[in-house]
Short mmCIF file of C-alpha atoms in Angstrom, two decimals:
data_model
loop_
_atom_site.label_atom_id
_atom_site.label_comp_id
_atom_site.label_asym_id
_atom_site.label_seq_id
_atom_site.Cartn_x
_atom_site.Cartn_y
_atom_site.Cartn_z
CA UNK C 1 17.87 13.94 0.44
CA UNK C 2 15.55 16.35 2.20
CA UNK C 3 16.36 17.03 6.02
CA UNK C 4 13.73 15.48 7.82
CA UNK C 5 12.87 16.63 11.21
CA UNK C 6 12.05 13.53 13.33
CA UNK C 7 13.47 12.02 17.41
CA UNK C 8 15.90 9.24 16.26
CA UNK C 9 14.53 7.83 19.30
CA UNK C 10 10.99 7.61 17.69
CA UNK C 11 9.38 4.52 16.02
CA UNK C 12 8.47 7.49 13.51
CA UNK C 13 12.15 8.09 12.66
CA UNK C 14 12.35 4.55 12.24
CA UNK C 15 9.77 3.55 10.01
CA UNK C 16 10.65 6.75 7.87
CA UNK C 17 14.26 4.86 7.57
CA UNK C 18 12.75 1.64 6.90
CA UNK C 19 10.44 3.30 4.10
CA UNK C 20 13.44 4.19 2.60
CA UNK C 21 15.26 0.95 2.59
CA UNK C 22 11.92 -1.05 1.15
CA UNK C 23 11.68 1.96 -1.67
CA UNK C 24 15.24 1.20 -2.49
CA UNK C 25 14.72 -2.64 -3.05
CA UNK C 26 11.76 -1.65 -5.34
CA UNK C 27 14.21 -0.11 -6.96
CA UNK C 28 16.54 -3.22 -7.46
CA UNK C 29 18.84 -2.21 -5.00
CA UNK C 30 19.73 -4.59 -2.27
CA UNK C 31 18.78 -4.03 1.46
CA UNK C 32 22.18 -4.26 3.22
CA UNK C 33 23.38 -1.68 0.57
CA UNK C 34 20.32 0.57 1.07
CA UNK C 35 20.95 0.42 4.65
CA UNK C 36 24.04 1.15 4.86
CA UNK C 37 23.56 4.72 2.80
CA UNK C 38 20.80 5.60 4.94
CA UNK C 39 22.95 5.61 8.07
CA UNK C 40 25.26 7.18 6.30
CA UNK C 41 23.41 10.12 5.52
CA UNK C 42 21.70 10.45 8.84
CA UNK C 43 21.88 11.24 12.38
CA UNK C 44 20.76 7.68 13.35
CA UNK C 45 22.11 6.34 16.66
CA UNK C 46 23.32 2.61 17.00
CA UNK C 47 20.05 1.22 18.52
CA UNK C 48 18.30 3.50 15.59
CA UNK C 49 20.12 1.72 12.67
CA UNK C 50 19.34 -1.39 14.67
CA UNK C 51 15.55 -0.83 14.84
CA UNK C 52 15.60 0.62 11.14
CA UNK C 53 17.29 -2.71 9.84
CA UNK C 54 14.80 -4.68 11.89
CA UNK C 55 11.46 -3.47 10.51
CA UNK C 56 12.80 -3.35 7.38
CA UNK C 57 13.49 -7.02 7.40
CA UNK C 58 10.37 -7.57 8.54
CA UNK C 59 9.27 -6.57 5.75
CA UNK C 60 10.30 -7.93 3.43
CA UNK C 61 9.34 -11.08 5.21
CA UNK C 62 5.84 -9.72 5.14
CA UNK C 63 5.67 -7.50 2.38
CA UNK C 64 3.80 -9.85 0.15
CA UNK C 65 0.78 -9.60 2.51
CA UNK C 66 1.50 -5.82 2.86
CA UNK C 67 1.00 -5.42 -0.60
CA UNK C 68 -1.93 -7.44 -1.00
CA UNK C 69 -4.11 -5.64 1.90
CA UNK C 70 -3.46 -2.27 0.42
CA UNK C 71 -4.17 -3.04 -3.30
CA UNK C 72 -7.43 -4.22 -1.29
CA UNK C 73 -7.94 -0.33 -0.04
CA UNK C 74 -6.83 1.33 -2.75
CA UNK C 75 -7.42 1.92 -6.51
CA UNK C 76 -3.92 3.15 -7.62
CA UNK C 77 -0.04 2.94 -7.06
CA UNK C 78 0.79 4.75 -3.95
CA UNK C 79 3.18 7.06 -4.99
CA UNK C 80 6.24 8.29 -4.65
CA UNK C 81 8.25 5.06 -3.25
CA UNK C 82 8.24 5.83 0.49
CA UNK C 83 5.06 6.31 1.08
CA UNK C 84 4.33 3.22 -0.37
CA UNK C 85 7.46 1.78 1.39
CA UNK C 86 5.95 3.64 5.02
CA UNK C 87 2.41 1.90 4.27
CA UNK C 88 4.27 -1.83 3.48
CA UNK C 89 6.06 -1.54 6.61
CA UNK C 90 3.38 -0.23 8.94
CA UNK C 91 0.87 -3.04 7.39
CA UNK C 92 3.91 -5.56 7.85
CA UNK C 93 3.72 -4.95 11.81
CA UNK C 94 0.11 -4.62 12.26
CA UNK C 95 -0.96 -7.28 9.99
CA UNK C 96 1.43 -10.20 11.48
CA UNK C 97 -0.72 -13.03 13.74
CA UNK C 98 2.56 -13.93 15.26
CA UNK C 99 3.40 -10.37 16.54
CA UNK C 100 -0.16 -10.27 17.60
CA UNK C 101 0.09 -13.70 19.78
CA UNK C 102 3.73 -13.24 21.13
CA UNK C 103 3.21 -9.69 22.18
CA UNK C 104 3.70 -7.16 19.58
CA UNK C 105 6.90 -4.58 19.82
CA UNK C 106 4.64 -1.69 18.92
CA UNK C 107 0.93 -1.26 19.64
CA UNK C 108 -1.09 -1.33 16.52
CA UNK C 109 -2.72 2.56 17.44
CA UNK C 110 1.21 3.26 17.92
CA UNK C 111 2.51 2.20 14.36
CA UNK C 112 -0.44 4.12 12.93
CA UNK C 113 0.31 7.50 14.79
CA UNK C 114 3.93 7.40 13.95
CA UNK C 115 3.06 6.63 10.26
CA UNK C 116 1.48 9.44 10.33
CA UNK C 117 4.04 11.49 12.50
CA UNK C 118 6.51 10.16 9.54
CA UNK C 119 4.89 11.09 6.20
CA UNK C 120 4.08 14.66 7.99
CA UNK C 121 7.70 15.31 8.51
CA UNK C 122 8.89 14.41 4.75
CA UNK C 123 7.92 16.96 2.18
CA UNK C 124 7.41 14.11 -0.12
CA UNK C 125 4.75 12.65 1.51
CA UNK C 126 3.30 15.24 3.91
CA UNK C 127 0.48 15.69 1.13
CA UNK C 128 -0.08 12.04 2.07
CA UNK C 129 -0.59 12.27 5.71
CA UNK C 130 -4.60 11.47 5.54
CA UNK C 131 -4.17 8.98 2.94
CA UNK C 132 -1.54 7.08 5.37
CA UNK C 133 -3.92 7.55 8.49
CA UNK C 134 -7.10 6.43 6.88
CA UNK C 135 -5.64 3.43 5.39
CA UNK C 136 -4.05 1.89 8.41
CA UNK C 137 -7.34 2.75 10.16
CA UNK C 138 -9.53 1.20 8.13
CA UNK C 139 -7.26 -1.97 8.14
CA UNK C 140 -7.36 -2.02 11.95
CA UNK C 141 -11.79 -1.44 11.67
CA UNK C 142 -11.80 -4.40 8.69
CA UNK C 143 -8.98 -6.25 10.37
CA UNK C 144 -10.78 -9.94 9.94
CA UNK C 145 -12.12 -9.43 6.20
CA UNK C 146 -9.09 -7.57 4.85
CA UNK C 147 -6.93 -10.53 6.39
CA UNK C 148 -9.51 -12.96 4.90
CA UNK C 149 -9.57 -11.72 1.49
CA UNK C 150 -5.53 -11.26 1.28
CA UNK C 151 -5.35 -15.55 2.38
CA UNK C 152 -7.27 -16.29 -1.39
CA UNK C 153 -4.00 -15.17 -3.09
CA UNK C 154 -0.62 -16.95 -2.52
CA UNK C 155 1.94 -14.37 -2.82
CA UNK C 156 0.14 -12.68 0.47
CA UNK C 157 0.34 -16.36 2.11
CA UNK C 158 3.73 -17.23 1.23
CA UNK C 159 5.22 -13.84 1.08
CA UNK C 160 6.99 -14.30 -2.17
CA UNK C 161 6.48 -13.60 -5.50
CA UNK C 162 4.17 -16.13 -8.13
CA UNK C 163 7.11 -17.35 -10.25
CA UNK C 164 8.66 -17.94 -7.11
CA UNK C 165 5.95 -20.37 -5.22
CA UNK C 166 5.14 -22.68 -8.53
CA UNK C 167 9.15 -23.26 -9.55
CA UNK C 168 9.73 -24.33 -5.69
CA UNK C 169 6.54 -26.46 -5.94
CA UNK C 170 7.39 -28.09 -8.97
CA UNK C 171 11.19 -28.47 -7.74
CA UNK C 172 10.28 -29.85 -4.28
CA UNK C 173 6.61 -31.31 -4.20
CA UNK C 174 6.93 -32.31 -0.85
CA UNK C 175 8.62 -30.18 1.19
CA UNK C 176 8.17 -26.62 -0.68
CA UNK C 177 5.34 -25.40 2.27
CA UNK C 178 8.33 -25.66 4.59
CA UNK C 179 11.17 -24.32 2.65
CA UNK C 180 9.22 -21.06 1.89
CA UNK C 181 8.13 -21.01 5.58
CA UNK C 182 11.38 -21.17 6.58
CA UNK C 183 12.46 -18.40 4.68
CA UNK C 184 10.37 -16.46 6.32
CA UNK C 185 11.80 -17.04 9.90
CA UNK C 186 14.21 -14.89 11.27
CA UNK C 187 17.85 -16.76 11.23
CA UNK C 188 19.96 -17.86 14.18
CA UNK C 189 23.08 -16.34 15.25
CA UNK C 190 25.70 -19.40 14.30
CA UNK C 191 29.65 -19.17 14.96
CA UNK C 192 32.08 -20.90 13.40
CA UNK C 193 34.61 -22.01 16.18
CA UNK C 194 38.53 -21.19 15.17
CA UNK C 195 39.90 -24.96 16.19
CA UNK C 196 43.73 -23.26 15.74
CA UNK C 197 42.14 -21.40 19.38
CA UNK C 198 39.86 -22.98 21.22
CA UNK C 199 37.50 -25.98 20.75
CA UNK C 200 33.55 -26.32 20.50
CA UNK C 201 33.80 -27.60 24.11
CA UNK C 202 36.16 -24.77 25.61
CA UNK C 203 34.00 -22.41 23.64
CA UNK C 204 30.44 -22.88 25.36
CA UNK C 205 32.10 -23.06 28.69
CA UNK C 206 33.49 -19.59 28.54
CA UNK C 207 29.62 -18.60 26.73
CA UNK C 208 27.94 -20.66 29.90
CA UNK C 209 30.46 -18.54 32.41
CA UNK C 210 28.71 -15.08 30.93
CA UNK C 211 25.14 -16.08 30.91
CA UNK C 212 25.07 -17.18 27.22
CA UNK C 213 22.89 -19.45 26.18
CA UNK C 214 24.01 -21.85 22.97
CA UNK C 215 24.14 -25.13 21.19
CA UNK C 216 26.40 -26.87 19.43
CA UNK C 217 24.92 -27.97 16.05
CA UNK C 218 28.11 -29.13 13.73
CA UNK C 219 31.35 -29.80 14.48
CA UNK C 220 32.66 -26.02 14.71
CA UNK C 221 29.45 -24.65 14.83
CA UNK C 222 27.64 -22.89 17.72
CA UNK C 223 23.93 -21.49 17.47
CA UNK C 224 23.15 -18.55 20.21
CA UNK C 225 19.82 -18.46 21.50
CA UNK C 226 19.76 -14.88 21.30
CA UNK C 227 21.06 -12.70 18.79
CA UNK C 228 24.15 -10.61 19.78
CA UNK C 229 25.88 -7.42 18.30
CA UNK C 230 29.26 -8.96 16.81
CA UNK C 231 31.40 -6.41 19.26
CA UNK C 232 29.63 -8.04 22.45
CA UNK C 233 30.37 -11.65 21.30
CA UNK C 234 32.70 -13.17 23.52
CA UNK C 235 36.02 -14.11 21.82
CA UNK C 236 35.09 -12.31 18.25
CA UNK C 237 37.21 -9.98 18.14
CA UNK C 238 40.30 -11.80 19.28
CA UNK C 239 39.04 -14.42 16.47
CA UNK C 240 38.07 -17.12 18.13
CA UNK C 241 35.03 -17.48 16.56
CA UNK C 242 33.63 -16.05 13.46
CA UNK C 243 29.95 -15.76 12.19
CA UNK C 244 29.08 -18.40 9.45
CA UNK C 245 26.05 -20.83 9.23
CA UNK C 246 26.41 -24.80 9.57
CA UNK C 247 25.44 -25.60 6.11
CA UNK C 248 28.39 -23.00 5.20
CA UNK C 249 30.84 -24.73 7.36
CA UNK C 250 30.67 -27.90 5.49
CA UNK C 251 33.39 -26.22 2.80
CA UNK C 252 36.62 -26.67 4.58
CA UNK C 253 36.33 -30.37 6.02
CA UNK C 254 34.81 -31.52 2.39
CA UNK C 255 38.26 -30.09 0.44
CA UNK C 256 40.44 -33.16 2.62
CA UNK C 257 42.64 -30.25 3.27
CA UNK C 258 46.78 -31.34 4.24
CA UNK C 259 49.44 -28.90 5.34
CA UNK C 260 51.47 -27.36 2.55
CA UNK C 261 48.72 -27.57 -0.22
CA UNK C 262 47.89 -24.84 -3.07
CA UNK C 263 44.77 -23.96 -2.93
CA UNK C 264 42.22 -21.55 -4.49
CA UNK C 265 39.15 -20.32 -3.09
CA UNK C 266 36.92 -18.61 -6.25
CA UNK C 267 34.49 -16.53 -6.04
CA UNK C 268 35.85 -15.96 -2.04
CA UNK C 269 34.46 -12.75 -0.63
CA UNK C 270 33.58 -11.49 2.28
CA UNK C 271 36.25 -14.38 3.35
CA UNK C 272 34.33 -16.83 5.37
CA UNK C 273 35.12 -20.08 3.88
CA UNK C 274 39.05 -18.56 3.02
CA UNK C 275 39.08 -17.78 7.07
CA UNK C 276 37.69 -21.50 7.80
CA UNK C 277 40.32 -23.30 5.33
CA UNK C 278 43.17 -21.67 6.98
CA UNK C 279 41.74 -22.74 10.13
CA UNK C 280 41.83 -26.48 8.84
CA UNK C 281 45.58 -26.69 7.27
CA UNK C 282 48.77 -24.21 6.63
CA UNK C 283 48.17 -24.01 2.92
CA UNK C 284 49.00 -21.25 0.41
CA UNK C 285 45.82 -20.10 -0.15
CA UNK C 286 44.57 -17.97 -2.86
CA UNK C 287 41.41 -15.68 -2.45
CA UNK C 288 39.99 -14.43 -5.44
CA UNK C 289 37.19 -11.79 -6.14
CA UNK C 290 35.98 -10.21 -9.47
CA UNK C 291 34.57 -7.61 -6.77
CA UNK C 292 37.64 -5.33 -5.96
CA UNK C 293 35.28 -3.44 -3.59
CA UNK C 294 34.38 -6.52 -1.61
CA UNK C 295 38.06 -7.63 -1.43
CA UNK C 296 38.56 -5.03 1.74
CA UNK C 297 36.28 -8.03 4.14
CA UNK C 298 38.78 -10.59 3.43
CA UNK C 299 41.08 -8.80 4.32
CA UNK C 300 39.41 -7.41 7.46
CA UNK C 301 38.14 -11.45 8.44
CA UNK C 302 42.07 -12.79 7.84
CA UNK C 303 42.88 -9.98 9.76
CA UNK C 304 40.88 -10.31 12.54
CA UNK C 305 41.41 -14.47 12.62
CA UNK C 306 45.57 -13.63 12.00
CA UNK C 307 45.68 -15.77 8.95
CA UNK C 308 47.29 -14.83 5.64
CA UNK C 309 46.34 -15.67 1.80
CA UNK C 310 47.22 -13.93 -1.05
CA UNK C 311 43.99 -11.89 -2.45
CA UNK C 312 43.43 -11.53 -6.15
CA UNK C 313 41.00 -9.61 -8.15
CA UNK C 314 39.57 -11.27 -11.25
CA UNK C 315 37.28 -13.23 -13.20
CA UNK C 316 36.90 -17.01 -12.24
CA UNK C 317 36.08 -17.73 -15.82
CA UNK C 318 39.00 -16.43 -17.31
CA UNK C 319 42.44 -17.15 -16.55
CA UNK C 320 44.10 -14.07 -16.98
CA UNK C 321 44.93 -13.30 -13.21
CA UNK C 322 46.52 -17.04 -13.09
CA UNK C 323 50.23 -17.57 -13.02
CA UNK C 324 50.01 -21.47 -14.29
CA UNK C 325 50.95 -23.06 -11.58
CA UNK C 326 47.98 -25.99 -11.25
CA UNK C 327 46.36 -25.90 -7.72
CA UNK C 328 45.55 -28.90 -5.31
CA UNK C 329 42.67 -27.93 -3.92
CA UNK C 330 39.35 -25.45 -5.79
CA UNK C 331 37.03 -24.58 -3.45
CA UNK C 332 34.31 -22.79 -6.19
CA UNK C 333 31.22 -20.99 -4.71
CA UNK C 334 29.31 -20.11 -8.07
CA UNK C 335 27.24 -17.07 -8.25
CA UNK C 336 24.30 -18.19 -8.37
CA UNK C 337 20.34 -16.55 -7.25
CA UNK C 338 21.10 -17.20 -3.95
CA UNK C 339 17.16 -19.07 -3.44
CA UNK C 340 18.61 -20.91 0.03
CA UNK C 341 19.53 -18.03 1.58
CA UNK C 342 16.51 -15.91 1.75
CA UNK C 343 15.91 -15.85 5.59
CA UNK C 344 19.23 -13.77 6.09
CA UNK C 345 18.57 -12.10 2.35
CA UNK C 346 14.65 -11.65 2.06
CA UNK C 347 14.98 -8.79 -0.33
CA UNK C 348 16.71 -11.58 -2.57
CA UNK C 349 12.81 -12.88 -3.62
CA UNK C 350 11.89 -9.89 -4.61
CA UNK C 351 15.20 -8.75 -6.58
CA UNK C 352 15.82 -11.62 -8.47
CA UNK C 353 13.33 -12.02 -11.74
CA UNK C 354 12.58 -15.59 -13.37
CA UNK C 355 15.23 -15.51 -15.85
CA UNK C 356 18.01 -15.01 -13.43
CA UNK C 357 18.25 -18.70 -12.80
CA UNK C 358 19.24 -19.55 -16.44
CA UNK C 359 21.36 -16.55 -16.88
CA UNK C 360 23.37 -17.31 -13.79
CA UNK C 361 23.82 -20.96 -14.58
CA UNK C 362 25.35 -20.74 -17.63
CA UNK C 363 27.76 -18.25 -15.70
CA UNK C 364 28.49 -20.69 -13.37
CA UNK C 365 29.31 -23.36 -15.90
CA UNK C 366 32.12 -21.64 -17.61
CA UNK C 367 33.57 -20.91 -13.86
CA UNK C 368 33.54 -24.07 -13.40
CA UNK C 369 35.09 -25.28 -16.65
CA UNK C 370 37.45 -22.61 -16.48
CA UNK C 371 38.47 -23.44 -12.68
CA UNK C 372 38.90 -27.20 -13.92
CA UNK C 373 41.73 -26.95 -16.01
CA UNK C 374 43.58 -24.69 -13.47
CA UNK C 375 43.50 -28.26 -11.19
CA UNK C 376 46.08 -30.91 -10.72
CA UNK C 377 46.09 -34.15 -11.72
CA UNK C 378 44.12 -36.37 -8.77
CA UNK C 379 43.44 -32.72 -7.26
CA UNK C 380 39.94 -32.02 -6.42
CA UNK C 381 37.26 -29.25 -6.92
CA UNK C 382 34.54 -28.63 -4.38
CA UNK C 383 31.57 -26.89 -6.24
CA UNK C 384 29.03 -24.80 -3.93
CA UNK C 385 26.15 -22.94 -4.51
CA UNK C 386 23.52 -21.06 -2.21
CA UNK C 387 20.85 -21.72 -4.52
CA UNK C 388 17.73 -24.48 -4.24
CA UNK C 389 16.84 -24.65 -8.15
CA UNK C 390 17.95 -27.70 -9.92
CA UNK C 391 19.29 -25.97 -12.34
CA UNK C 392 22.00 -24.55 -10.31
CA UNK C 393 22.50 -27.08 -8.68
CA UNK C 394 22.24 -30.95 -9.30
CA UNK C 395 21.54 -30.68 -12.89
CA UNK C 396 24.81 -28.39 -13.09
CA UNK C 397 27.10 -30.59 -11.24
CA UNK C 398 25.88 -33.59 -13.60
CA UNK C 399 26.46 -31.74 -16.70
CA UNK C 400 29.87 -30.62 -15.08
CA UNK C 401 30.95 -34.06 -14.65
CA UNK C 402 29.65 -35.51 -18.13
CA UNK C 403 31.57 -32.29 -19.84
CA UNK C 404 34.61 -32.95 -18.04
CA UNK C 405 34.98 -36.35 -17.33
CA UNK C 406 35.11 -35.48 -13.61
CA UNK C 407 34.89 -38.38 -11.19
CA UNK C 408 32.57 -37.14 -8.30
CA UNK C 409 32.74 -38.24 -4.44
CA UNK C 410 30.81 -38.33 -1.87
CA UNK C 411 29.25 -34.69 -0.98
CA UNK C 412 26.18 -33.89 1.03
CA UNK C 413 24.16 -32.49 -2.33
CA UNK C 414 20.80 -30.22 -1.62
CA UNK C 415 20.79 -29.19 1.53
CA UNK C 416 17.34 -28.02 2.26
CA UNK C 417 16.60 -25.02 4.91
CA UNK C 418 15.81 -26.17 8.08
CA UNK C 419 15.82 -24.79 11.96
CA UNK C 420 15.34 -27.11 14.96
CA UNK C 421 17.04 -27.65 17.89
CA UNK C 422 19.64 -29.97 16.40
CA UNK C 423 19.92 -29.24 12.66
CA UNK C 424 19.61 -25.05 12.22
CA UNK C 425 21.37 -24.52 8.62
CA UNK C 426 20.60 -22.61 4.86
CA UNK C 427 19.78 -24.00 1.47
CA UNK C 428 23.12 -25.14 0.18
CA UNK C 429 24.12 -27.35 -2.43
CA UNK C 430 27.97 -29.01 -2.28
CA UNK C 431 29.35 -31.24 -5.32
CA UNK C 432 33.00 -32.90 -5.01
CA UNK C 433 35.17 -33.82 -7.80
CA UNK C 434 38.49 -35.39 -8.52
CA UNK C 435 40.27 -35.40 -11.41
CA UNK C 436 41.78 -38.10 -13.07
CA UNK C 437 45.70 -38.69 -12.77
CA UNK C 438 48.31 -38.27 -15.11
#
């Protein structure tokens, strides 16, 4: 990477970052992993990476639109990747109405200088530098028609891509305008509350005695009105609390967890549900990952919580790593394409292609048949996904049950997305089984 001469105090330093991230996701790479190699190789300074993150979330939230208003001013692929990465981003803040009413972070003659202060600095784009200024200027001259013209198509209304708008029309025919606007909202800051410490109750005291606003909205769950760095949440660190979202925090209380059970969690990094079920009971507790890398945040949430499970690398639909002995408990979180979580993953739309869906289904069905046989008799097997297509979801779980002759409980099903003051939770789909007895 070229050395780029830019204030990491400057918006331009920042959108150059950003650039960089949306390049890397038009690449296929994902955002949080394109972040964190960008602060890796730079000088940026904690409320740089923060500022580089944020725009770069935006958009993706917005790059649908971005995209749309500048095929509208120009006749070929911006090229190479950043500069078309610097122009989505810059269009993403100038072009939003809701920045516009609530008071914009950056003035809209400030995102265009700094643009151009950016693509100056990097010998890959400095060629660019006229192209980048006359662009944004002409969107802020033709604000009204460019905006006008980019509302006729639906991926710059929706901010996702085709495939993705018609399968969550056809899947949800009455509620799919508010799922994909709720993707498109930035998510809330929810803890999980570690009932082994403290309670809900004791909890938003101790918030309320700092100046922290919250609301309880589940029975361990706490929603902060304002977003806070981890480190300056009260209690985090000595694990009182941990970060998870509602719908997330159904996992534990749906297994019917009792002290001294086996149980396995599949498919368990970065640790949040393993954290929550030793919360719930003293069970032996088995965490298993095919991702050896991704093993390390178990390890660093049990840690930090001062809970213990054993942690296994290996494949949830083989049995290889397993030493026979039948468990009492399967909590199963399939992979899956991940279609409820997009407001905390919005680079996930534009990753994922329309095949995925089938692809990762019929993954997800030989977990789950391989997981089955590992369970006792009368034991049961929770089955989770993140995912809002059928056929991840409901129309898995039936053909689980029909293949294996699973009886199933009562389970919450398709959660759908939704933020108010009460109910603030993701897209997830839970499934409970029992087996039948000897």
């Amino acid at each position: 990477m070229a050395t780029i001469h830019l204030k990491p105090d400057s918006l331009s330093f920042t959108l150059h970052g950003a650039a960089q991230a949306v390049a890397d996701v038009g690449r296929g790479i994902a955002l949080p992993q394109s972040l964190a190699r960008i602060f890796a190789q730079t000088s940026a300074t904690p409320q740089a990476r923060g500022a580089i993150q944020d725009i770069s979330y935006h958009c993706m939230r917005h790059i649908g639109r971005a995209e749309s208003l500048l095929n509208a001013m120009t006749t070929k692929q911006t090229e190479p990747a950043i500069l078309h990465g610097l122009l989505c981003c810059s269009l993403a803040l100038i072009s939003d109405p809701e920045a516009a009413t609530a008071g914009a972070r950056y003035s809209d003659f400030t995102v265009v200088d700094q643009a151009v202060t950016a693509a100056a600095a990097d010998p890959d784009m400095a060629h660019a530098k006229g192209m980048v200024n006359a662009i944004l200027r002409r969107f802020l001259r033709e604000r009204d028609a460019l905006m006008k013209s980019a509302a006729g198509t639906q991926m710059a209304v929706w901010n996702y891509p085709d495939w993705w708008i018609d399968r969550m029309r056809s899947a949800y025919p009455q509620d799919w305008q508010a799922i994909l606007a709720s993707g498109n909202a930035a998510p809330p800051l929810t803890l999980r509350v570690n009932q082994r410490k403290t309670s809900v109750a004791d909890y938003l005291a101790m918030l309320s005695q700092q100046d922290i606003a919250a609301t309880r909205i589940g029975p361990f769950a706490v929603r902060l009105a304002q977003a806070t760095p981890v480190s300056q949440i009260p209690g985090f660190i000595d694990g009182l609390v941990s970060v998870q979202d509602a719908a997330a925090q159904l996992a534990a209380p749906l297994l019917d967890l009792q002290d001294g059970m086996r149980v396995l969690d599949a498919c368990a990094a970065p640790g949040g549900k393993s954290g929550h079920i030793l919360e719930t009971a003293k069970v032996e507790l088995i965490a298993l990952d095919s991702d050896e890398r991704r093993m390390s945040r178990i390890t660093e949430n049990l840690e930090r919580l001062q809970l213990n499970a054993s942690l296994l690398t290996g494949d949830a639909s083989d049995n290889s790593w397993w030493d026979g002995k039948p468990f009492d408990r399967i909590l199963a979180d399939v992979p899956c394409t991940a279609s409820g979580i997009v407001r905390r993953h919005p680079d996930i739309r534009w990753l994922r292609r329309k095949s995925d869906t089938a692809q990762l289904a019929t993954i997800s069905g030989e977990i789950l048949d391989n997981l089955w046989q590992m369970l006792r008799a009368d034991g049961k097997l929770l089955f989770v996904t993140c995912s809002l297509w059928p056929q991840e979801s409901e129309a898995q779980a039936a053909a689980f049950a029909v293949r294996n002759n699973a009886t199933r409980l009562p389970a919450p099903g398709q959660l759908l997305p939704t933020a108010s003051l009460e109910n603030d939770h993701d897209g997830l789909f839970y499934a409970l089984f029992q087996k039948s007895g000897a």
